[in-house]
Every structure is written in C-alpha cells, then in structure tokens.
GROMACS .gro file of N, CA and C in nm:
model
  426
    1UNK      N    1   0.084  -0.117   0.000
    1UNK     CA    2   0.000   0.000   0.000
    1UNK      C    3   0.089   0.122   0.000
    2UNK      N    4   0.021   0.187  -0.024
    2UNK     CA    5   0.147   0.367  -0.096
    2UNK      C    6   0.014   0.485  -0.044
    3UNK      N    7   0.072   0.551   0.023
    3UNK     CA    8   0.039   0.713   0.053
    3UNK      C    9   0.050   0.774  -0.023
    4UNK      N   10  -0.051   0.835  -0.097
    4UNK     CA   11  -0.064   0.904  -0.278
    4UNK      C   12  -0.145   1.062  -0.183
    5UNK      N   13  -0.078   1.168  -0.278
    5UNK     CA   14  -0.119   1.265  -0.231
    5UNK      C   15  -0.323   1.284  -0.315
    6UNK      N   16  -0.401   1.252  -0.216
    6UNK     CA   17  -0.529   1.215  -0.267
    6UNK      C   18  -0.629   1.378  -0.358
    7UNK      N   19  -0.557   1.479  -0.321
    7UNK     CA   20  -0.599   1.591  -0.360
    7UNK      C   21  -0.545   1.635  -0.482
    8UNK      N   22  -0.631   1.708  -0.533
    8UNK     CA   23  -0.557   1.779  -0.673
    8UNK      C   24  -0.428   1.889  -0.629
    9UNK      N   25  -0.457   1.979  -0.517
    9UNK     CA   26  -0.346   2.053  -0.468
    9UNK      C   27  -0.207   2.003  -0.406
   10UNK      N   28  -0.237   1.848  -0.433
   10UNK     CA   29  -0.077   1.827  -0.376
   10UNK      C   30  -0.118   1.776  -0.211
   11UNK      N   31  -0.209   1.791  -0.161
   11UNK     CA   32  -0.138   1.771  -0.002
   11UNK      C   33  -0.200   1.607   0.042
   12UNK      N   34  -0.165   1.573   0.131
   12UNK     CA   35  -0.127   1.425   0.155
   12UNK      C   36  -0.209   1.409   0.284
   13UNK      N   37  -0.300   1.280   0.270
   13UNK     CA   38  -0.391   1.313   0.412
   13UNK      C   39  -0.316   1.162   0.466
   14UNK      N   40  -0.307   1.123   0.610
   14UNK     CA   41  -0.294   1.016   0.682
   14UNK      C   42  -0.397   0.906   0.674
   15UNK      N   43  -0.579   1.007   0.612
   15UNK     CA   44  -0.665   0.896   0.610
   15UNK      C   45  -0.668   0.831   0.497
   16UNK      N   46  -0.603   0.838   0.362
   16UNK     CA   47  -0.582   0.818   0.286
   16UNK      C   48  -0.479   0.669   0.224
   17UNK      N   49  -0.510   0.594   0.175
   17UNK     CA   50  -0.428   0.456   0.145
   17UNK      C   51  -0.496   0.411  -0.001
   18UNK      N   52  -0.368   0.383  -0.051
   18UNK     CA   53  -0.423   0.322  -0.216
   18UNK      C   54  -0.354   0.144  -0.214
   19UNK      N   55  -0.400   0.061  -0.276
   19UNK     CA   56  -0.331  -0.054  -0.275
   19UNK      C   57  -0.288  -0.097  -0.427
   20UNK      N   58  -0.171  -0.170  -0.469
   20UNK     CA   59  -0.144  -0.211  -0.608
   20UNK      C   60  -0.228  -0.289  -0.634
   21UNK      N   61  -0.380  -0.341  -0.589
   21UNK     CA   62  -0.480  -0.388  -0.659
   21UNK      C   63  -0.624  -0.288  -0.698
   22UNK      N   64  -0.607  -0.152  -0.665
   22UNK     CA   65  -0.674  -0.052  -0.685
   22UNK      C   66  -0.797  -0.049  -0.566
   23UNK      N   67  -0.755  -0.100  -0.466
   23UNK     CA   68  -0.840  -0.025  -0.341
   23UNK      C   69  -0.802   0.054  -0.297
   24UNK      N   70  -0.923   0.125  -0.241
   24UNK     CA   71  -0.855   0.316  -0.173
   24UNK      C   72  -0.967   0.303  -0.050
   25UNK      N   73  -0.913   0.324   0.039
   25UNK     CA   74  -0.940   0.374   0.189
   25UNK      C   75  -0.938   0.504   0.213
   26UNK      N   76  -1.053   0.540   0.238
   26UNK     CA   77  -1.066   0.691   0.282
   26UNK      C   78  -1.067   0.708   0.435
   27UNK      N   79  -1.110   0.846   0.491
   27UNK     CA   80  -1.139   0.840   0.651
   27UNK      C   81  -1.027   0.797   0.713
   28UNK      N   82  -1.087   0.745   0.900
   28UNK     CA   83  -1.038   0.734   0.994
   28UNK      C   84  -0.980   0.567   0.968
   29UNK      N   85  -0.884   0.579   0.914
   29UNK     CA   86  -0.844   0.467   0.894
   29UNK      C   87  -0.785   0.338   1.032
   30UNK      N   88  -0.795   0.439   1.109
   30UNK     CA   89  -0.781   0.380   1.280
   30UNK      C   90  -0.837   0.258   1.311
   31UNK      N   91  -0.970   0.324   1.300
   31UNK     CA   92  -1.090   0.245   1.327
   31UNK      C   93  -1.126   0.126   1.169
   32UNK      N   94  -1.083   0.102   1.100
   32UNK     CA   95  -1.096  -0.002   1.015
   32UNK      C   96  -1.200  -0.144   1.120
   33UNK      N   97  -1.264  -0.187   1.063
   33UNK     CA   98  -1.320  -0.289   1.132
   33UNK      C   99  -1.299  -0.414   1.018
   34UNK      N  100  -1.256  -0.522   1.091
   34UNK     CA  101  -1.264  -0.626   0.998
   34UNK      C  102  -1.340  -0.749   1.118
   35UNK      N  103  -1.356  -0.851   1.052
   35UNK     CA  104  -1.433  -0.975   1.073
   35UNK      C  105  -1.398  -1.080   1.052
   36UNK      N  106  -1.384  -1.193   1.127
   36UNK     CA  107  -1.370  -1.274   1.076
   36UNK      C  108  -1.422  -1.363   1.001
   37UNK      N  109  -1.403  -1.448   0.848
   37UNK     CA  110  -1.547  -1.527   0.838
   37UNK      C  111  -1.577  -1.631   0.899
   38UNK      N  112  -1.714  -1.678   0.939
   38UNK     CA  113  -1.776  -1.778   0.980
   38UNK      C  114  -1.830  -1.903   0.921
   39UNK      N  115  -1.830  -2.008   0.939
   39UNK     CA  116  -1.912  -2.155   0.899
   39UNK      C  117  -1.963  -2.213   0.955
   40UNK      N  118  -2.087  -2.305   0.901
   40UNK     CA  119  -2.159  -2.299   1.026
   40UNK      C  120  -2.206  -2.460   0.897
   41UNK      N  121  -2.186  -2.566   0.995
   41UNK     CA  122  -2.247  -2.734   0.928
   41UNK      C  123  -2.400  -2.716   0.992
   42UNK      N  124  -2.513  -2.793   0.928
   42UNK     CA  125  -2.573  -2.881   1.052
   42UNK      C  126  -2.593  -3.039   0.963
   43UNK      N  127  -2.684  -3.142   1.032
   43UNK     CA  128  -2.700  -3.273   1.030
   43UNK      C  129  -2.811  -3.320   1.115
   44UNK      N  130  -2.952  -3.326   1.045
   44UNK     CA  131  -3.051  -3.401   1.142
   44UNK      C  132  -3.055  -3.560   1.129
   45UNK      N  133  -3.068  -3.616   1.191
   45UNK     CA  134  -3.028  -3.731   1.219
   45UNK      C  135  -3.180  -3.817   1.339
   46UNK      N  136  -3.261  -3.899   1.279
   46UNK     CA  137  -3.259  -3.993   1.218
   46UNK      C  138  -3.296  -3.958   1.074
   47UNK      N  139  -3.288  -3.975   0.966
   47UNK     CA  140  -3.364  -3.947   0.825
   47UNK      C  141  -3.395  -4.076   0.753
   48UNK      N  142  -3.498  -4.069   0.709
   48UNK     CA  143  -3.630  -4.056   0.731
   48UNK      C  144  -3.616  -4.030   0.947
   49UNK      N  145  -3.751  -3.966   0.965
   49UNK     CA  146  -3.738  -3.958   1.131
   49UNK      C  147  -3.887  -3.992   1.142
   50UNK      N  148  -3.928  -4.064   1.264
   50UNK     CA  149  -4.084  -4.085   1.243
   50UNK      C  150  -4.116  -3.980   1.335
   51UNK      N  151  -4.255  -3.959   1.323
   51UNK     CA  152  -4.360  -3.821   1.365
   51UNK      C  153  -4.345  -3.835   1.537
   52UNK      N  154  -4.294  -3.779   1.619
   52UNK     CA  155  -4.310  -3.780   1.772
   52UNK      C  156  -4.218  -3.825   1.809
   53UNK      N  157  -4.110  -3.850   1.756
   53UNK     CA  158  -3.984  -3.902   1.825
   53UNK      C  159  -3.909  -3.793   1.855
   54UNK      N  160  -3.775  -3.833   1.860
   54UNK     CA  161  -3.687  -3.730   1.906
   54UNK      C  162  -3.597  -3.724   1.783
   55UNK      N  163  -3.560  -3.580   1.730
   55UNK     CA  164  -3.463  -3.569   1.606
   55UNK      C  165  -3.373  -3.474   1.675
   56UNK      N  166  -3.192  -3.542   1.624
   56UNK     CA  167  -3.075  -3.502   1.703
   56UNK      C  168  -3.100  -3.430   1.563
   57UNK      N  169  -3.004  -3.262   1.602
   57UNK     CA  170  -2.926  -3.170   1.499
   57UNK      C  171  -2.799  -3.162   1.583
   58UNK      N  172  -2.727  -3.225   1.488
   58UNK     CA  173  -2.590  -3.125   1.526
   58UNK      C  174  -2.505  -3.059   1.418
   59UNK      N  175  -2.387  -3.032   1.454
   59UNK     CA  176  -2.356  -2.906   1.374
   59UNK      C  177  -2.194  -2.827   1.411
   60UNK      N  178  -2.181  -2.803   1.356
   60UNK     CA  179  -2.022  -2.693   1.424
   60UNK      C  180  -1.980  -2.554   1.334
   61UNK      N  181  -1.994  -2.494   1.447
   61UNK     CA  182  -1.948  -2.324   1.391
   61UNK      C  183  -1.825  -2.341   1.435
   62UNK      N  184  -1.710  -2.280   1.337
   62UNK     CA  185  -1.605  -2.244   1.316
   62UNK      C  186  -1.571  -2.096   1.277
   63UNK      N  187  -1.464  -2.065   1.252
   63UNK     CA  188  -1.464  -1.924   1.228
   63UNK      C  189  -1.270  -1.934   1.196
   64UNK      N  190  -1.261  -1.819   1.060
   64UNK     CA  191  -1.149  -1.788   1.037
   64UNK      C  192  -0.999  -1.770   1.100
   65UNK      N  193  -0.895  -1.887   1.146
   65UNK     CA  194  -0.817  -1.849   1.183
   65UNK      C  195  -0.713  -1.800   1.131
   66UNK      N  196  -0.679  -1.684   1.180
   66UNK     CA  197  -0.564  -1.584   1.091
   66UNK      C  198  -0.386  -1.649   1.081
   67UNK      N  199  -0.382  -1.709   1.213
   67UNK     CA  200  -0.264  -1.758   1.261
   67UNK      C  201  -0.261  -1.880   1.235
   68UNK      N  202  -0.325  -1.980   1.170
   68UNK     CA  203  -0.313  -2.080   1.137
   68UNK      C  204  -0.333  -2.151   0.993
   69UNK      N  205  -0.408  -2.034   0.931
   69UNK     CA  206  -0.503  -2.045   0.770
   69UNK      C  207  -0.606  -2.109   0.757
   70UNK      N  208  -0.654  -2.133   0.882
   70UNK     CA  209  -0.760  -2.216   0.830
   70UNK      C  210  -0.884  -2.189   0.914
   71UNK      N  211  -0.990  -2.262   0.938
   71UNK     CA  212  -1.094  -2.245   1.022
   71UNK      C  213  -1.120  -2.364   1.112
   72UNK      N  214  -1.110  -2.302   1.256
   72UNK     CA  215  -1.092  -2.339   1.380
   72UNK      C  216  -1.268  -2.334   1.471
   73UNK      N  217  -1.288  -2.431   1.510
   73UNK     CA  218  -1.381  -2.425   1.636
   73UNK      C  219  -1.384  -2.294   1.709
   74UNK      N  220  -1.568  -2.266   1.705
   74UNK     CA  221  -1.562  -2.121   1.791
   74UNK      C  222  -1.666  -2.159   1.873
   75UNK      N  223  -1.594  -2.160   2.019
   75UNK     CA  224  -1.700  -2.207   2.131
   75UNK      C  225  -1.724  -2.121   2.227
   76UNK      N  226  -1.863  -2.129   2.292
   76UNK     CA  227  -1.928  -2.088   2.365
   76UNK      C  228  -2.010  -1.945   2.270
   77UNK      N  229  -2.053  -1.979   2.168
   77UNK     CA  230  -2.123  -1.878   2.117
   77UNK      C  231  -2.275  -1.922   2.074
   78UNK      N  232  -2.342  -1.854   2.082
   78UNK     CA  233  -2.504  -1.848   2.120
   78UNK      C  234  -2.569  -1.876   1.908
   79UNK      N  235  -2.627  -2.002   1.869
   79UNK     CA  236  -2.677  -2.013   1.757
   79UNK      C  237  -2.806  -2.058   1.760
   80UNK      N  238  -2.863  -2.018   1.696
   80UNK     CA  239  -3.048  -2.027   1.671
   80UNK      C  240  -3.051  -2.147   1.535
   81UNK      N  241  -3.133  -2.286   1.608
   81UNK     CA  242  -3.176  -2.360   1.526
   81UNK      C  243  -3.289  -2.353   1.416
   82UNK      N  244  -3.332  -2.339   1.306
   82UNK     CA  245  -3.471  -2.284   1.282
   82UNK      C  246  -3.524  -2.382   1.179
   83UNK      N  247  -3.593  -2.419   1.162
   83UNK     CA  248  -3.699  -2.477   1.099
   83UNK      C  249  -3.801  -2.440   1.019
   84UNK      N  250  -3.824  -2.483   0.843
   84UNK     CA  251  -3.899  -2.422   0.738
   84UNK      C  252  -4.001  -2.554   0.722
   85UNK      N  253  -4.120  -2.571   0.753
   85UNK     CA  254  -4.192  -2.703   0.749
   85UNK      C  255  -4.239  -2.681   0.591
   86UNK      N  256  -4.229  -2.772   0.498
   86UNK     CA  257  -4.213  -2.841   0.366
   86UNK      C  258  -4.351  -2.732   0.327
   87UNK      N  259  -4.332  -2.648   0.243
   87UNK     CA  260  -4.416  -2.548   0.237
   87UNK      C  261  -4.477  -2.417   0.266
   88UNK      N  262  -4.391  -2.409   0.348
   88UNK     CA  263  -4.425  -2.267   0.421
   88UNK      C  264  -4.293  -2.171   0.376
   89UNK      N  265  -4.319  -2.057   0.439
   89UNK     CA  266  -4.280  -1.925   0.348
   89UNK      C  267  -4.124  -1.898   0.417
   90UNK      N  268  -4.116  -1.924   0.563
   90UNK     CA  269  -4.022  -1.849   0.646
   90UNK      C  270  -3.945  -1.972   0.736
   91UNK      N  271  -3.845  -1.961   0.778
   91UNK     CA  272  -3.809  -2.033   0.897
   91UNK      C  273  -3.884  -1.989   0.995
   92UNK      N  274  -3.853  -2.054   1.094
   92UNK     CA  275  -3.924  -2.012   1.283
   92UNK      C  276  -3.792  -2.060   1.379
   93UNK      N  277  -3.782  -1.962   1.456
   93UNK     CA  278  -3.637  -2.038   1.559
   93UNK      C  279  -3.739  -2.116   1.642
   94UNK      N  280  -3.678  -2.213   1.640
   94UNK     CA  281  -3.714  -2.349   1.724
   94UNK      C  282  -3.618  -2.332   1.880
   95UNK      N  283  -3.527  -2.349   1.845
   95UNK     CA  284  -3.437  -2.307   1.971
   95UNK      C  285  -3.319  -2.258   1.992
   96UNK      N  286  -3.269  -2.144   2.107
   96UNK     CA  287  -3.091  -2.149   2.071
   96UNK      C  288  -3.030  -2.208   2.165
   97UNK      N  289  -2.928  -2.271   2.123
   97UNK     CA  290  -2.838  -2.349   2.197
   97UNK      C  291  -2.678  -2.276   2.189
   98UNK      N  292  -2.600  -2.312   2.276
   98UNK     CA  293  -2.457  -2.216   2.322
   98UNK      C  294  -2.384  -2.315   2.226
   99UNK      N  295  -2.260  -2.288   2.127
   99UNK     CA  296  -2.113  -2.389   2.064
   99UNK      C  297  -2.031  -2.414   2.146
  100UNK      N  298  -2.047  -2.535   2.162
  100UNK     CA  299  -1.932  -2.638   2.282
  100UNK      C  300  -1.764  -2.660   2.239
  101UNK      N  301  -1.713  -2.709   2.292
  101UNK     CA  302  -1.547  -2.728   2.282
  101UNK      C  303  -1.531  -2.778   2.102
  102UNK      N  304  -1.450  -2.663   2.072
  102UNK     CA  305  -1.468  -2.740   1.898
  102UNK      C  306  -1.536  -2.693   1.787
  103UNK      N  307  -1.632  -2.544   1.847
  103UNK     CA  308  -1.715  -2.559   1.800
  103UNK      C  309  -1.869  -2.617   1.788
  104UNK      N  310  -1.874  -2.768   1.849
  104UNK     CA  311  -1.951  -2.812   1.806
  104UNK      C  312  -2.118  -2.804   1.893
  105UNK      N  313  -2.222  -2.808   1.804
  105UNK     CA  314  -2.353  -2.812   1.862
  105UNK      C  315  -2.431  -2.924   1.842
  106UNK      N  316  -2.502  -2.941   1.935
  106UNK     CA  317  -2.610  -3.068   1.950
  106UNK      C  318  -2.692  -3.026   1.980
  107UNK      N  319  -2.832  -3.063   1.971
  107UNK     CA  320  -2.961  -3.056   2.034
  107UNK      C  321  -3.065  -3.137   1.993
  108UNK      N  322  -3.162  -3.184   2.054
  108UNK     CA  323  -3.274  -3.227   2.020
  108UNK      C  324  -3.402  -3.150   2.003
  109UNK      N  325  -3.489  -3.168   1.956
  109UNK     CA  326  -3.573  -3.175   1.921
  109UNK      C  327  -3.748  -3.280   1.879
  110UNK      N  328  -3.863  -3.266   1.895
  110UNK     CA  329  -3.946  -3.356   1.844
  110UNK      C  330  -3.960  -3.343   1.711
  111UNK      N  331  -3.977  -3.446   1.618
  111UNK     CA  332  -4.020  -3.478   1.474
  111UNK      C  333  -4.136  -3.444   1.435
  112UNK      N  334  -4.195  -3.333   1.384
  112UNK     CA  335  -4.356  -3.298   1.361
  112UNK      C  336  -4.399  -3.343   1.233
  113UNK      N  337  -4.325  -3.245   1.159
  113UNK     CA  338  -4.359  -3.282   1.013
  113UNK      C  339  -4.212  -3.303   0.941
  114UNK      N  340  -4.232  -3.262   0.802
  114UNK     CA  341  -4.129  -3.265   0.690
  114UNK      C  342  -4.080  -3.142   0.695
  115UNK      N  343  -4.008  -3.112   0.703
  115UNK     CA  344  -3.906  -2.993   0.647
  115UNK      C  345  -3.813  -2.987   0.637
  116UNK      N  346  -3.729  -2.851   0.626
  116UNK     CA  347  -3.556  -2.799   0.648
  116UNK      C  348  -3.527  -2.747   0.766
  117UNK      N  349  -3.393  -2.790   0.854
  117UNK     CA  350  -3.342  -2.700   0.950
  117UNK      C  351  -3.190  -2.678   0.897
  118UNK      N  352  -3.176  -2.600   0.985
  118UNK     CA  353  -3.046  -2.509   0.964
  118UNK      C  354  -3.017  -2.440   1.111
  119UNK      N  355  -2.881  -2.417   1.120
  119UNK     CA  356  -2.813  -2.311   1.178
  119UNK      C  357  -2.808  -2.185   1.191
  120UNK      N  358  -2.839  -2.047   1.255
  120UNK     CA  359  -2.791  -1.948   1.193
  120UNK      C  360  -2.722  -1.900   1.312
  121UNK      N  361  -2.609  -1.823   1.308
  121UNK     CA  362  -2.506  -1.713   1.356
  121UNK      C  363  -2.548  -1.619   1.329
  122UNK      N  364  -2.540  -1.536   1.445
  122UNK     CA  365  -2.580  -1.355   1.429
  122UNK      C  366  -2.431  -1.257   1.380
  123UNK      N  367  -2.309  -1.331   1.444
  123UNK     CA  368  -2.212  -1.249   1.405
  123UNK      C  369  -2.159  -1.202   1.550
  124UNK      N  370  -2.038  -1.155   1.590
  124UNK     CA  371  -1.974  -1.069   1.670
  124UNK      C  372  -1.962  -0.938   1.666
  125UNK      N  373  -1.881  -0.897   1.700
  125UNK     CA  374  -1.792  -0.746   1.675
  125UNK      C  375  -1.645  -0.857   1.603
  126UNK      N  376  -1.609  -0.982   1.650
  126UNK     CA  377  -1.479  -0.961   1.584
  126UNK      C  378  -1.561  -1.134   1.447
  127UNK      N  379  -1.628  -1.129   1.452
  127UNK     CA  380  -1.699  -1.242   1.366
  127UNK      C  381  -1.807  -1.230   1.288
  128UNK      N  382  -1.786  -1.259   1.147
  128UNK     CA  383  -1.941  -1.226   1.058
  128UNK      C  384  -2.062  -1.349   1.092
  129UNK      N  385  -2.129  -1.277   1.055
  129UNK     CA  386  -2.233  -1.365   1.047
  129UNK      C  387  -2.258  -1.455   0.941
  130UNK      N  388  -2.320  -1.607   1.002
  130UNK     CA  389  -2.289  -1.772   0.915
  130UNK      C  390  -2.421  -1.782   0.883
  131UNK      N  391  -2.462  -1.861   0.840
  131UNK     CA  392  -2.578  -1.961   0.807
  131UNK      C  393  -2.577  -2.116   0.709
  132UNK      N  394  -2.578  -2.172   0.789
  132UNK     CA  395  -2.599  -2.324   0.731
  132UNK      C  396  -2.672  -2.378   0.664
  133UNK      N  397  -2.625  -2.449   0.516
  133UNK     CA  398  -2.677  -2.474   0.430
  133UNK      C  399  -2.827  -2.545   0.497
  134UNK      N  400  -2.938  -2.558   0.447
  134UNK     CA  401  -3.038  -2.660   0.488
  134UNK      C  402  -3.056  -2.831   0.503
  135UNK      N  403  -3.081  -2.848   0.593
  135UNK     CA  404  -3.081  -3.047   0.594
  135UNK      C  405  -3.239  -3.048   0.557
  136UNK      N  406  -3.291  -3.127   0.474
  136UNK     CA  407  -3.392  -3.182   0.492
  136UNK      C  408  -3.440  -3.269   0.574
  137UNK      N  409  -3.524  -3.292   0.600
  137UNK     CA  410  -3.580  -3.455   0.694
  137UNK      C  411  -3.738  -3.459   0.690
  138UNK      N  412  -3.731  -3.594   0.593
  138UNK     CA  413  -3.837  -3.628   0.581
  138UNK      C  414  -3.918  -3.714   0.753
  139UNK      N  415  -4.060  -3.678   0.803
  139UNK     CA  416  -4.102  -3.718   0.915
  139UNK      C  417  -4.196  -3.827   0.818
  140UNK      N  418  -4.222  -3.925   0.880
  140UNK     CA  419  -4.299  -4.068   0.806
  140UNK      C  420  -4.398  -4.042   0.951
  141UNK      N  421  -4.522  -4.144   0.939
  141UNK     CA  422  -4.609  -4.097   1.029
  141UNK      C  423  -4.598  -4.299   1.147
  142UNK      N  424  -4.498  -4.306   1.087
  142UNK     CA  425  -4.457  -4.469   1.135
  142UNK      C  426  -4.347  -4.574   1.149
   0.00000   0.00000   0.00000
C-alpha cells in the first residue's frame, strides 16, 4: 500500500491509502473494522425420522483463523436452530443453543412434520455472520 497525495493541490492526508490492486481507503483509517469469516455445518439425524420421536441436529461453527489459515472451532457462542416445514414461506427459531469445545452443537428436538433446518449465527464485533446450508428430513407418520 502507498500514501498518494489524494488531492488535486498536492497535499497528503494520513486517512488516505491506495493498494497495487486498486483499493482506496478513505477516513479514519484507525478504526478499520474487519471480521472474521464464519461456517456454520448442521445434520438431522434420524432421516427418514418418524412423527413424535426425538430428532438429534448437530452441527459446528467455526470461524477464520488468521494464525493458522484455516478455520478453527468457535465455542461458547449463542446459535439459533430454525426450521422451514415443507411449504411454508419463512423459517421459525425453534431453539438457541450455546457452541461447545470445537465448536460443536447438538440438540434435540421432536419430529412434527417434513421440512428444512439449519443453523444461523448472528455475528460478533470480531466475527461475521454464518448460516448453514439446509438439511432436509423427511417425518414418516410410522
């Protein structure tokens, strides 16, 4: 990155940064906020599941490690399970549960009908916000 005098008159501001891939940073460059990115699995489990039983989700949020390259378990953070029943318009949070050592989440649930669940992450101050692809699970009435 190179300090380019950003004005037509010549003068040179501190909030100012150009990069050799043509990004430019304006402002309080102090305060820059970055994020880390997030991932987020889930897995309902039994599939097929019959109607009134108990259906396990689990799942693991991870999140970008800088110091290692890769993405690492992010625990003790608060994720909302939600559920789209085979036809309907919206998810509904079903429940939130806290990310355990690893990352990883479990929970149960009862089997009503057919639908999709998923994961979602709200995000940090130092973490973006995830959302997990959808599992289907078909409920049989037997």
């Amino acid at each position: 990155m190179s300090a380019e005098p950003p004005h037509s008159d010549g003068s040179v501001s501190d909030d100012y940064l150009h990069s050799d891939n043509d990004v430019t940073m304006w402002g309080n460059l102090t305060s820059v906020m970055m994020q880390r990115a997030a991932r987020l699995t889930v897995d309902a489990t039994p599939e097929p599941a019959v109607a009134g039983r108990t259906l396990t989700v689990k799942g693991k949020l991870t999140r970008a490690d800088r110091e290692n390259l890769r993405y690492s378990g992010y625990q003790g953070q608060k994720v909302v399970l939600q559920f789209r029943a085979d036809g309907a318009g919206a998810y509904k949070a079903v429940k939130t549960i806290t990310s355990g050592a690893g990352g990883a989440l479990s929970t149960t649930t009862k089997a009503t009908k057919s639908g999709s669940c998923r994961f979602v992450f709200a995000g940090t101050a130092t973490t973006g916000t995830a959302q997990a692809a959808a599992d289907h699970v078909k409920v049989t009435r037997h």
